[in-house]
Every structure is written in structure tokens, then in C-alpha cells.
Amino acid sequence: MSSSQAESISKSAAARQSLTELSEDELLLQSSVRRFAAEVVAPQVRAMDEAQQFAPGLVAQLAELGLMGIEVPEELGGAGGSFFEAILAVEALSAVDASVGLVVDIQNTLCVNSFRRWGTDAQRRQWLPKLAGGMICSYALSEAGSGSDAFAMETRAVRTNAGYRLRGRKLWISNAREAGVFLVFANLNPEAGYRGITAFLVEAGTPGLAIGRKEDKLGIRASSTCEVILEDCEIPATNLFGEEGKGYKIAIEVLNEGRIGIGAQMLGLAQGAWNHAARYAQQRKQFGKAIAEFQAVQFSLAEMATEIEAARLMVYNAARRKDAGLAFVTEAAMTKYFVSQVAERVASQCVEIFGGNGYVRDYPAEKYFRDAKIGKIYEGTSNMQLMTIAKQLLSHPVSLQER
């Protein structure tokens, strides 16, 4: 047996360990985040949703718990954890508020991972301690004309004597209002098409960078979603992120990991909706008994729980594969596609179990329903996931069972 075959078998064995049996460290993290979500986040969920912003000091508290830099090495101020631990944190927070889950998700699966994989040593030393300490990083890729077709961007970069000048408009940028640094994608060589796309770091407050219109959204309202405007924004050469012309590669590879994060967010949301539905069904009485005693409600709760368990296995499997160094692109796309559907179905059924109370804001069901819809849209729509899945399966002769 060759060394490469032995390594592959070792990785496969690591990935095949019990998906839902957590290590001591993973259990401790999960327990801590669940307690924080219940005691700190839950009492503020409704107010944050109505105010469309995070409660003052909440992000700092997330950082104190180590959740803003889970995979940041300890020597750089982070928790020194794993990707799987980041997924557990996103899931636990999203069970209470998907907006809070989102800020931890983007920070870790998109931004921290980008710095760890593509940043220079100097950039990692400069920025990772700040991110772990609570500075929010915003991922500025999408534009009005380049959503699913992400590489049709019109934002341009030109070289200057001191570095680069950026000009363009980004749209639907999560957490832009709170961000301290932006990872901006712009085309440095439009003649080369997507191969001209390059990534840059732009610090908040840089002249020429402005935060534009804040979207008034259906769900995840506490997390800001804004336009980011670049008007002859000058940055130094040291703010080049990765190599020139490799921005498309950074975006693709990091978003593959980000899809698992969105799966975790939607998984947590579905679990939270189920928890509320089950409690309400046991408390709500009709015809002289709790509605949980009616078989129709029991069947509904059972179906919801079964789908949630299937979704959890998919999320955990994709995350375990990523940590084990195994191929995970297909699994990540399948996870994003399936779990977002589960979240929408479970949240909808939660509203129905609450009945009329599920349709009013005095109860939590309607917020879970509103928050769930975005799961099928951002970081790659459901149709984009299906395209990825089909392409992966049809272009590789190795079946999923043989992976």
C-alpha cells in the first residue's frame, strides 16, 4: 500500500467516526454556547429584530466567549478550535436567533478561514487578533448585477504608485454597518474576465469607502445588510489579499466552506422552531386536552424531528469531512440545499402548530418562519447548489459511496 493510499484511508476513518458523538471539548463548547444563547441572547431577540440591530455589547460578549475567532490560533488571541466547533457554535446560537448565528458564521467560515488560508503572515498577525477580539469582518462579493453570477462584477481595481484604487458598488453585504474591515473583490484586469478578479482588504473609515442603503429585510433583521460604496478608494499595496487574479479562487473555495455554515444556521433554526412547537403543543389545550395528545400533531412533530435529524447528520458529515481533509464540495452543496428546505418546512409547520398565535409577533413562531427563507437564497441559491451537485457527480467517476 502506498503512503498516499494509507493517508486516504486514515482520513476516511477519521471522517467515519460517529458524527453526532461529540468529544469532551466539543460538548463543553456546545454547552457553553447553548447557555449563553438561552441566558443572554434569548431575552433580547425580539428587541433586536424590531430595532434591526444587535444589542449593544453583544458582539463583545461573543468575542469574550471565544466565538469570533474559533479557528484563530491561540497565539494570535483565538480559541484554537476546529471548523466543526465553529459549526456547533453557529447551530447553537441559531436555535435562539439566526441573526446572531449569522454573524458568528460569516466571521469564522468566511473571514477567519480566508485569512488563515490566503493572508500573508503579516496580514494574519495584524488582523486575526482583532477578529478574535470582536472586530467584525464583512465579505463584500455580491453586486446588483452579480448575485448567482458572482463573477460578472463591475467593481474595478487599478494599480497606483502606492497600491490600488477601488471603484464600484457592492450590494447585500452582511454586517456591513458593524464591520471594521472588508474583504472586497474587484476586477483588476477586466480583459481577463473572471481571472482578473482580485481580493483586497479595506479597513472601515478608509477615505472613499462608504456604507450605503441598509436593506429592510424580511428576516435576520438584527444583522445589517447594506450597500458598500467604493469611490476612488485608495489602499496600500500591502492590502492585496492573496495574489492578483486569484480572487475568484478565494471566493469559490471559501464559499464552499461557508455553505456548511449556512447549513448549521438553518439546522439550528429548525431545531429552535421544533423546540418551541413541541413546548407549545404540550401547553395549548383544546377539547379538554393538550394538542400534543392529538395524533395529527404528534405525527407532525415526529416528521419535523426526523427531518432535523437527517439535516444534522448532513451538516456534521460535511464539517467532519472538511476537518479531516477529505473532499467535501458535493456534501457542502447537498447540505446547503437540503437543510435550507428542512428549515423552511419545519418553521412553516411550527407556525401551524401555534395556530393563530403563530401568525402574530407576540410568539416566536413567525420569526423563525421569516428567518428561514434566506437559507435558500444567500451563499448560493438552491438552484446553484443543484448545479454544483450535478456537475460534481457527473464529472467525477467515483461515486459518493466510494468516497
XYZ file of C-alpha atoms in Angstrom:
403
model
C 0.000 0.000 0.000
C 1.355 3.398 -0.963
C 1.737 6.210 1.560
C -0.946 8.247 -0.275
C -3.404 5.334 -0.037
C -2.674 4.915 3.663
C -3.211 8.634 4.241
C -6.514 8.490 2.363
C -7.697 5.527 4.456
C -6.666 7.324 7.648
C -8.621 10.421 6.649
C -11.636 8.331 5.730
C -11.528 6.586 9.109
C -11.398 9.942 10.877
C -14.386 11.193 8.924
C -16.347 7.993 9.617
C -16.150 8.377 13.383
C -19.550 8.885 14.985
C -20.902 12.099 13.519
C -23.042 13.046 16.483
C -20.851 11.720 19.300
C -19.003 14.810 20.435
C -15.630 14.976 22.105
C -15.258 16.448 25.584
C -14.088 19.773 24.156
C -16.946 19.843 21.642
C -19.507 19.080 24.351
C -18.103 21.824 26.560
C -18.274 24.346 23.724
C -21.811 23.314 22.776
C -22.984 23.534 26.386
C -21.384 26.956 26.899
C -22.882 28.409 23.714
C -26.339 26.982 24.443
C -26.246 28.512 27.924
C -25.126 31.867 26.519
C -27.839 31.768 23.872
C -30.534 30.992 26.424
C -29.423 33.433 29.102
C -28.015 36.349 27.096
C -29.392 36.216 23.546
C -32.942 34.948 24.068
C -34.165 37.871 26.219
C -33.029 40.320 23.516
C -34.230 38.555 20.361
C -37.476 40.450 19.868
C -35.960 43.864 20.623
C -33.065 43.257 18.229
C -35.438 42.119 15.488
C -37.587 45.240 15.877
C -34.606 47.604 16.146
C -32.858 45.839 13.243
C -29.546 45.835 15.055
C -27.589 43.816 17.577
C -27.892 44.737 21.222
C -25.020 46.967 22.418
C -22.138 44.885 23.663
C -23.428 41.587 22.280
C -20.619 41.107 19.768
C -18.080 41.871 22.508
C -19.694 39.154 24.633
C -19.459 36.714 21.728
C -15.762 37.549 21.488
C -15.271 37.040 25.228
C -16.720 33.560 24.811
C -14.189 32.922 22.028
C -16.791 32.727 19.271
C -15.475 35.438 16.951
C -12.224 33.620 16.274
C -12.857 29.939 16.856
C -10.189 28.732 14.426
C -7.774 31.587 15.130
C -4.627 30.107 16.713
C -4.264 30.687 20.442
C -1.001 32.575 19.943
C -2.965 35.116 17.895
C -5.667 35.523 20.512
C -8.150 32.960 19.217
C -9.702 29.812 20.587
C -7.523 27.468 18.515
C -10.561 25.350 17.722
C -11.741 23.398 14.703
C -14.107 24.089 11.843
C -16.516 21.575 13.375
C -16.534 23.565 16.609
C -17.436 26.683 14.649
C -20.341 24.756 13.134
C -21.519 23.683 16.584
C -21.465 27.301 17.772
C -23.442 28.542 14.769
C -26.022 25.799 15.260
C -26.481 26.530 18.971
C -26.828 30.289 18.506
C -29.186 29.960 15.542
C -31.580 27.835 17.583
C -32.283 31.046 19.504
C -31.591 33.751 16.894
C -30.424 33.135 13.325
C -29.086 36.695 13.102
C -26.613 36.088 15.910
C -25.747 32.732 14.376
C -25.048 34.501 11.095
C -22.500 36.980 12.466
C -20.530 34.114 14.039
C -20.887 32.066 10.855
C -19.577 34.730 8.471
C -16.807 35.715 10.860
C -15.493 32.169 11.119
C -16.362 30.195 7.981
C -15.763 33.023 5.500
C -13.473 35.638 7.017
C -11.232 33.850 9.513
C -10.820 30.964 7.091
C -9.894 33.409 4.328
C -7.171 34.975 6.458
C -5.850 31.612 7.616
C -5.624 30.225 4.091
C -4.847 33.223 1.921
C -3.500 36.026 4.085
C 0.185 36.803 4.361
C 1.939 36.255 7.687
C 1.829 39.998 8.286
C -1.891 40.174 7.493
C -2.659 37.266 9.799
C -0.671 38.842 12.632
C -2.357 42.192 12.075
C -5.960 41.124 11.632
C -6.642 37.762 13.242
C -6.178 39.045 16.817
C -8.592 41.866 16.024
C -11.178 39.497 14.563
C -10.889 37.168 17.559
C -11.280 40.232 19.782
C -14.614 41.151 18.232
C -13.858 43.239 15.156
C -16.379 42.177 12.523
C -15.153 41.317 9.047
C -17.564 41.784 6.151
C -17.360 39.720 2.965
C -18.005 42.078 0.035
C -18.553 39.968 -3.080
C -22.107 40.452 -4.433
C -23.300 43.303 -6.615
C -26.596 44.354 -8.159
C -25.742 42.563 -11.392
C -23.697 39.713 -9.948
C -25.532 37.616 -7.411
C -25.571 33.982 -8.516
C -23.332 35.045 -11.402
C -20.820 36.305 -8.855
C -18.017 36.866 -11.343
C -19.957 39.305 -13.525
C -18.878 42.047 -11.125
C -18.345 45.606 -12.253
C -16.254 46.823 -9.312
C -12.850 47.742 -10.661
C -9.356 47.993 -9.220
C -6.429 49.815 -10.797
C -2.805 49.898 -9.727
C -1.357 53.132 -8.396
C 2.147 54.132 -7.356
C 1.239 53.408 -3.716
C -1.044 50.428 -4.177
C -4.553 50.177 -5.620
C -7.634 52.301 -6.257
C -11.075 50.670 -5.976
C -14.290 51.889 -7.533
C -17.711 50.251 -7.565
C -20.766 49.270 -5.532
C -21.358 46.114 -3.560
C -24.868 45.040 -2.594
C -26.423 42.696 0.016
C -23.305 42.804 2.186
C -23.979 41.216 5.573
C -22.894 43.031 8.741
C -21.519 45.918 6.697
C -22.723 48.547 9.142
C -20.846 46.941 12.037
C -17.712 45.830 10.158
C -14.225 47.014 10.993
C -12.653 45.521 7.884
C -13.974 44.447 4.483
C -12.751 41.681 2.214
C -13.548 43.264 -1.158
C -13.486 41.563 -4.534
C -12.783 43.692 -7.618
C -11.618 43.075 -11.164
C -8.073 44.260 -11.709
C -7.952 43.067 -15.320
C -11.418 43.040 -16.943
C -9.975 41.809 -20.236
C -9.089 38.555 -18.478
C -12.665 38.030 -17.346
C -13.051 36.221 -14.028
C -9.283 35.624 -13.981
C -8.824 39.327 -13.348
C -10.793 39.236 -10.102
C -8.616 40.067 -7.115
C -9.286 40.317 -3.381
C -8.360 43.319 -1.232
C -8.583 44.355 2.399
C -10.278 47.686 3.068
C -10.402 48.976 6.617
C -13.539 50.771 7.784
C -13.012 54.519 7.717
C -10.747 54.412 4.660
C -11.452 57.516 2.514
C -13.617 56.533 -0.434
C -15.358 53.714 1.432
C -18.958 54.422 2.452
C -21.849 52.349 3.745
C -24.946 52.991 1.662
C -28.562 51.957 1.956
C -29.438 49.437 4.661
C -31.930 46.847 3.434
C -35.252 46.491 5.252
C -35.395 42.707 5.244
C -37.993 40.009 5.807
C -35.836 38.093 8.273
C -32.458 38.010 10.070
C -33.167 41.664 10.714
C -30.700 42.236 13.564
C -27.867 41.556 11.125
C -27.399 44.569 8.876
C -27.369 44.063 5.093
C -26.100 47.132 3.261
C -24.726 48.583 0.088
C -20.972 49.232 0.208
C -19.796 52.107 -1.975
C -16.215 52.475 -3.205
C -15.452 55.872 -4.744
C -11.774 56.041 -5.720
C -10.892 54.222 -2.528
C -7.097 54.186 -2.168
C -5.442 51.292 -0.345
C -1.775 50.375 0.080
C -0.129 47.521 -1.784
C 0.043 45.561 1.481
C -3.764 45.306 1.391
C -3.663 42.997 -1.616
C -5.210 39.760 -0.347
C -3.777 36.665 -1.955
C -2.346 37.013 -5.440
C -3.529 39.285 -8.218
C -6.072 37.472 -10.362
C -6.751 34.785 -7.749
C -9.801 36.391 -6.153
C -12.171 34.030 -7.953
C -10.336 31.052 -6.439
C -10.526 32.533 -2.944
C -14.239 33.232 -3.323
C -15.111 29.777 -4.664
C -13.133 27.798 -2.124
C -14.210 29.811 0.899
C -17.878 29.810 -0.132
C -17.725 26.023 -0.356
C -16.942 26.034 3.361
C -19.466 28.792 4.013
C -22.277 26.594 2.700
C -21.712 24.232 5.596
C -22.016 27.224 7.899
C -25.357 28.190 6.394
C -26.419 24.566 6.803
C -25.563 24.846 10.500
C -27.500 28.091 10.789
C -30.585 26.560 9.184
C -30.194 23.405 11.283
C -30.155 25.442 14.475
C -33.143 27.456 13.295
C -35.118 24.282 12.562
C -34.253 22.825 15.959
C -35.277 26.038 17.697
C -38.594 26.131 15.863
C -39.245 22.483 16.779
C -38.444 23.149 20.437
C -40.999 25.955 20.577
C -43.603 23.940 18.669
C -43.226 20.928 20.986
C -43.477 23.029 24.148
C -46.492 24.910 22.845
C -48.236 21.688 21.806
C -47.851 20.359 25.339
C -49.242 23.559 26.882
C -52.030 24.503 24.478
C -55.339 22.839 25.349
C -58.259 22.223 23.017
C -61.262 19.982 23.589
C -60.115 19.431 27.144
C -56.580 18.181 26.490
C -53.182 19.340 25.228
C -52.981 19.396 21.447
C -49.829 17.230 21.757
C -52.176 14.372 22.611
C -53.766 14.526 19.165
C -52.232 12.089 16.721
C -52.119 14.635 13.893
C -49.916 16.942 15.977
C -47.782 14.037 17.152
C -47.194 12.937 13.574
C -46.283 16.472 12.562
C -43.735 16.796 15.373
C -42.318 13.355 14.559
C -41.868 14.194 10.876
C -40.211 17.506 11.755
C -37.824 15.822 14.191
C -36.911 13.149 11.646
C -36.034 15.743 9.021
C -33.991 17.695 11.568
C -32.016 14.574 12.460
C -31.284 13.906 8.792
C -30.215 17.532 8.376
C -27.929 17.315 11.410
C -26.189 14.249 10.026
C -25.573 16.046 6.730
C -24.171 19.168 8.409
C -21.932 17.218 10.761
C -20.727 14.906 7.998
C -19.744 17.793 5.723
C -17.955 19.562 8.591
C -16.145 16.406 9.718
C -15.006 15.752 6.140
C -13.681 19.285 5.859
C -11.695 18.954 9.086
C -10.374 15.533 8.004
C -9.016 16.960 4.762
C -11.424 14.941 2.624
C -13.355 16.170 -0.411
C -16.484 17.987 0.780
C -17.709 20.246 -2.030
C -20.545 17.923 -3.063
C -21.545 17.282 0.538
C -21.481 21.012 1.313
C -23.771 21.820 -1.621
C -26.127 18.971 -0.713
C -26.175 20.182 2.883
C -26.961 23.775 1.962
C -29.694 22.640 -0.431
C -31.381 20.099 1.830
C -31.088 21.771 5.231
C -32.464 25.085 3.958
C -35.520 23.200 2.734
C -35.895 21.444 6.073
C -35.674 24.744 7.938
C -38.378 26.300 5.799
C -40.700 23.310 6.201
C -40.169 22.998 9.941
C -40.603 26.730 10.542
C -43.808 26.708 8.493
C -45.176 23.744 10.434
C -44.224 25.475 13.671
C -46.470 28.393 12.717
C -49.338 25.993 12.039
C -48.955 24.219 15.374
C -49.151 27.606 17.081
C -52.306 28.304 15.080
C -53.441 31.917 15.200
C -50.739 32.672 17.757
C -48.153 31.581 15.214
C -49.163 34.443 12.943
C -48.546 37.257 15.428
C -45.302 38.713 16.730
C -46.161 38.070 20.370
C -44.981 34.485 19.809
C -41.665 33.217 18.392
C -43.010 31.071 15.530
C -43.400 33.837 12.955
C -39.798 34.997 13.365
C -38.424 31.523 12.725
C -40.591 31.427 9.592
C -39.281 34.794 8.381
C -35.671 33.953 9.154
C -35.816 30.586 7.386
C -36.441 31.931 3.877
C -32.984 33.390 3.378
C -31.392 29.943 3.698
C -32.447 29.044 0.166
C -31.086 32.307 -1.240
C -27.763 33.548 0.113
C -24.314 31.994 -0.352
C -25.699 30.261 -3.427
C -29.369 29.739 -4.217
C -30.927 26.283 -4.183
C -30.674 26.101 -7.977
C -26.975 26.959 -7.792
C -26.479 24.140 -5.291
C -28.227 21.707 -7.620
C -25.947 22.810 -10.458
C -22.899 22.227 -8.266
C -24.122 18.813 -7.134
C -24.888 17.660 -10.686
C -21.565 18.958 -12.009
C -19.613 17.236 -9.253
C -21.396 13.916 -9.633
C -21.271 13.828 -13.423
C -17.675 14.975 -13.758
C -16.167 12.523 -11.267
C -16.420 8.774 -11.897
C -16.084 7.951 -8.195
C -19.478 7.506 -6.574
C -20.399 9.024 -3.223
C -20.292 5.558 -1.630
C -16.672 5.132 -2.653
C -15.503 8.480 -1.290
